[in-house]
Amino acid sequence: MSPKKKTIKKSVAKGKPGTTAHTKKTTKKVAKKTARKAHKRSAVTSGKKEKHAELRKLLLGYRKKILRNVKEEISKFISGEAKQLVDTAVDDGDLSFVDLAEDINLKKLSSYKDRLNKIDESLRKLDEGTYGLCDDCGAEISEARLKVMPFAIHCVECKEQRERFEDLEKEYEF
């Protein structure tokens, strides 16, 4: 066998660039990398799905609790607890107390309504895949903040900025 043929056989056996063996090796490497990436992606996706399911369960739990509180407040109103206070009111001071109690109950109901709207919005964002992103700057809201307030729509920085602005508005009565 000529020395040239021996060199070609050796390069094919070693898988040097430009040879069939090299192409097969490269193809196998690429296939392995792709398979590993796909496996990682599926693991991340399944982890994300579990997290979303957990968040959904948490949000629905909050929603259920708020609805229970709303029903209790409404049933108290219907049962006549407020009317009993009016019937026992003797003077204007008693009537103003009754008015104050009604205002407090209405504020509670309004607060419950706002929270329900925020929870519904969070559930919608969870379905869209935009849950956990700040409405103002688009940055991710910290996991710690979302654990404390799962229906938060602003990151800490943007929320603090909004609160400072609101304080200025109150101070200077814009």
CSV table of C-alpha atoms in Angstrom, one decimal:
chain,number,residue,atom,x,y,z
A,1,MET,CA,0.0,0.0,0.0
A,2,SER,CA,1.3,3.4,-0.9
A,3,PRO,CA,2.1,5.9,1.9
A,4,LYS,CA,-0.6,8.3,0.6
A,5,LYS,CA,-3.3,5.6,0.9
A,6,LYS,CA,-2.1,4.8,4.5
A,7,THR,CA,-2.4,8.5,5.4
A,8,ILE,CA,-5.9,8.7,4.0
A,9,LYS,CA,-7.0,5.6,5.9
A,10,LYS,CA,-5.5,7.0,9.1
A,11,SER,CA,-7.3,10.4,8.7
A,12,VAL,CA,-10.6,8.6,8.0
A,13,ALA,CA,-10.2,6.4,11.0
A,14,LYS,CA,-9.3,9.4,13.2
A,15,GLY,CA,-12.3,11.4,11.9
A,16,LYS,CA,-10.3,14.4,10.5
A,17,PRO,CA,-12.3,17.3,9.0
A,18,GLY,CA,-13.5,16.6,5.5
A,19,THR,CA,-13.9,12.9,6.0
A,20,THR,CA,-17.0,10.8,6.4
A,21,ALA,CA,-16.0,9.7,9.9
A,22,HIS,CA,-15.6,13.3,11.0
A,23,THR,CA,-19.1,14.2,9.6
A,24,LYS,CA,-20.6,11.3,11.5
A,25,LYS,CA,-18.9,12.3,14.7
A,26,THR,CA,-20.0,15.9,14.4
A,27,THR,CA,-23.6,14.9,13.6
A,28,LYS,CA,-23.6,12.7,16.7
A,29,LYS,CA,-22.3,15.5,18.9
A,30,VAL,CA,-24.8,18.0,17.6
A,31,ALA,CA,-27.6,15.4,18.1
A,32,LYS,CA,-26.5,14.8,21.7
A,33,LYS,CA,-26.3,18.6,22.4
A,34,THR,CA,-29.7,19.1,20.9
A,35,ALA,CA,-31.2,16.3,22.9
A,36,ARG,CA,-29.7,17.7,26.1
A,37,LYS,CA,-31.0,21.2,25.4
A,38,ALA,CA,-34.5,19.8,24.6
A,39,HIS,CA,-34.4,17.8,27.9
A,40,LYS,CA,-33.4,20.9,29.8
A,41,ARG,CA,-36.2,22.9,28.1
A,42,SER,CA,-38.8,20.3,28.9
A,43,ALA,CA,-37.5,20.2,32.5
A,44,VAL,CA,-37.8,24.0,32.7
A,45,THR,CA,-41.2,24.0,31.1
A,46,SER,CA,-42.5,21.4,33.4
A,47,GLY,CA,-41.1,23.3,36.4
A,48,LYS,CA,-42.7,26.5,35.1
A,49,LYS,CA,-46.0,24.6,34.6
A,50,GLU,CA,-45.8,23.4,38.2
A,51,LYS,CA,-45.1,26.9,39.4
A,52,HIS,CA,-48.0,28.4,37.4
A,53,ALA,CA,-50.3,25.7,38.8
A,54,GLU,CA,-49.2,26.5,42.3
A,55,LEU,CA,-49.7,30.3,41.7
A,56,ARG,CA,-53.1,29.7,40.2
A,57,LYS,CA,-54.1,27.6,43.2
A,58,LEU,CA,-52.8,30.4,45.5
A,59,LEU,CA,-54.7,33.1,43.6
A,60,LEU,CA,-57.9,31.1,43.5
A,61,GLY,CA,-57.6,30.5,47.2
A,62,TYR,CA,-57.3,34.2,47.9
A,63,ARG,CA,-60.2,34.8,45.6
A,64,LYS,CA,-62.4,32.2,47.4
A,65,LYS,CA,-61.5,33.7,50.8
A,66,ILE,CA,-62.4,37.3,49.6
A,67,LEU,CA,-65.7,36.1,48.2
A,68,ARG,CA,-66.5,34.4,51.5
A,69,ASN,CA,-65.9,37.7,53.3
A,70,VAL,CA,-68.0,39.6,50.9
A,71,LYS,CA,-70.9,37.1,51.3
A,72,GLU,CA,-70.6,37.5,55.1
A,73,GLU,CA,-70.7,41.3,54.9
A,74,ILE,CA,-73.7,41.2,52.6
A,75,SER,CA,-75.6,38.7,54.7
A,76,LYS,CA,-74.9,40.8,57.8
A,77,PHE,CA,-76.4,43.8,56.0
A,78,ILE,CA,-79.4,41.8,54.8
A,79,SER,CA,-80.0,40.2,58.2
A,80,GLY,CA,-80.5,43.6,59.6
A,81,GLU,CA,-77.6,44.2,61.9
A,82,ALA,CA,-77.3,47.8,60.6
A,83,LYS,CA,-81.1,48.2,60.9
A,84,GLN,CA,-81.0,47.1,64.5
A,85,LEU,CA,-78.5,49.8,65.2
A,86,VAL,CA,-80.8,52.4,63.6
A,87,ASP,CA,-83.8,51.2,65.6
A,88,THR,CA,-81.9,51.5,68.8
A,89,ALA,CA,-80.4,54.9,68.0
A,90,VAL,CA,-81.7,57.5,70.4
A,91,ASP,CA,-80.0,60.7,69.3
A,92,ASP,CA,-78.0,62.3,66.5
A,93,GLY,CA,-74.7,60.9,68.0
A,94,ASP,CA,-76.1,57.4,67.7
A,95,LEU,CA,-77.2,58.0,64.1
A,96,SER,CA,-73.8,59.3,63.2
A,97,PHE,CA,-72.3,56.2,64.6
A,98,VAL,CA,-74.6,54.1,62.4
A,99,ASP,CA,-73.6,56.1,59.4
A,100,LEU,CA,-70.0,55.6,60.2
A,101,ALA,CA,-70.5,51.8,60.6
A,102,GLU,CA,-72.2,51.7,57.2
A,103,ASP,CA,-69.4,53.7,55.6
A,104,ILE,CA,-66.8,51.3,57.0
A,105,ASN,CA,-68.8,48.3,55.6
A,106,LEU,CA,-69.0,50.0,52.2
A,107,LYS,CA,-65.2,50.7,52.2
A,108,LYS,CA,-64.6,47.1,53.1
A,109,LEU,CA,-66.7,45.9,50.2
A,110,SER,CA,-65.0,48.3,47.9
A,111,SER,CA,-61.6,47.0,49.1
A,112,TYR,CA,-62.7,43.5,48.5
A,113,LYS,CA,-63.9,44.4,45.0
A,114,ASP,CA,-60.5,46.0,44.2
A,115,ARG,CA,-58.6,42.9,45.4
A,116,LEU,CA,-60.9,40.6,43.4
A,117,ASN,CA,-60.2,42.7,40.2
A,118,LYS,CA,-56.4,42.5,40.9
A,119,ILE,CA,-56.6,38.7,41.4
A,120,ASP,CA,-58.7,38.3,38.2
A,121,GLU,CA,-56.1,40.4,36.3
A,122,SER,CA,-53.3,38.3,37.7
A,123,LEU,CA,-55.0,35.1,36.6
A,124,ARG,CA,-55.4,36.6,33.1
A,125,LYS,CA,-51.7,37.5,33.0
A,126,LEU,CA,-50.8,34.0,34.2
A,127,ASP,CA,-52.7,32.6,31.2
A,128,GLU,CA,-51.0,35.0,28.9
A,129,GLY,CA,-47.6,34.3,30.2
A,130,THR,CA,-47.0,37.9,31.4
A,131,TYR,CA,-47.6,37.3,35.1
A,132,GLY,CA,-44.8,38.6,37.3
A,133,LEU,CA,-43.7,41.4,35.0
A,134,CYS,CA,-44.0,45.0,36.2
A,135,ASP,CA,-46.6,47.0,34.3
A,136,ASP,CA,-44.5,50.2,34.3
A,137,CYS,CA,-40.9,49.0,33.5
A,138,GLY,CA,-41.4,45.5,32.3
A,139,ALA,CA,-38.9,44.0,34.7
A,140,GLU,CA,-39.5,40.9,36.6
A,141,ILE,CA,-41.2,41.4,40.0
A,142,SER,CA,-39.2,39.7,42.7
A,143,GLU,CA,-40.4,36.3,43.9
A,144,ALA,CA,-40.4,37.5,47.5
A,145,ARG,CA,-42.8,40.3,46.6
A,146,LEU,CA,-45.1,37.9,44.7
A,147,LYS,CA,-45.1,35.6,47.6
A,148,VAL,CA,-46.3,38.3,49.9
A,149,MET,CA,-48.7,39.9,47.4
A,150,PRO,CA,-49.3,37.5,44.5
A,151,PHE,CA,-51.4,40.0,42.6
A,152,ALA,CA,-48.7,42.7,42.6
A,153,ILE,CA,-48.4,44.5,39.2
A,154,HIS,CA,-45.4,46.7,40.0
A,155,CYS,CA,-41.8,45.9,41.0
A,156,VAL,CA,-40.7,47.4,44.4
A,157,GLU,CA,-38.8,50.3,42.7
A,158,CYS,CA,-41.8,51.4,40.5
A,159,LYS,CA,-44.2,51.0,43.4
A,160,GLU,CA,-42.0,53.1,45.7
A,161,GLN,CA,-41.8,55.7,42.9
A,162,ARG,CA,-45.6,55.8,42.5
A,163,GLU,CA,-46.0,56.1,46.3
A,164,ARG,CA,-43.6,59.1,46.4
A,165,PHE,CA,-45.5,60.7,43.5
A,166,GLU,CA,-48.8,60.2,45.3
A,167,ASP,CA,-47.4,61.7,48.5
A,168,LEU,CA,-46.2,64.7,46.5
A,169,GLU,CA,-49.7,65.0,44.9
A,170,LYS,CA,-51.3,65.0,48.4
A,171,GLU,CA,-48.8,67.5,49.8
A,172,TYR,CA,-49.1,70.0,47.0
A,173,GLU,CA,-52.7,69.1,46.0
A,174,PHE,CA,-52.2,68.7,42.3
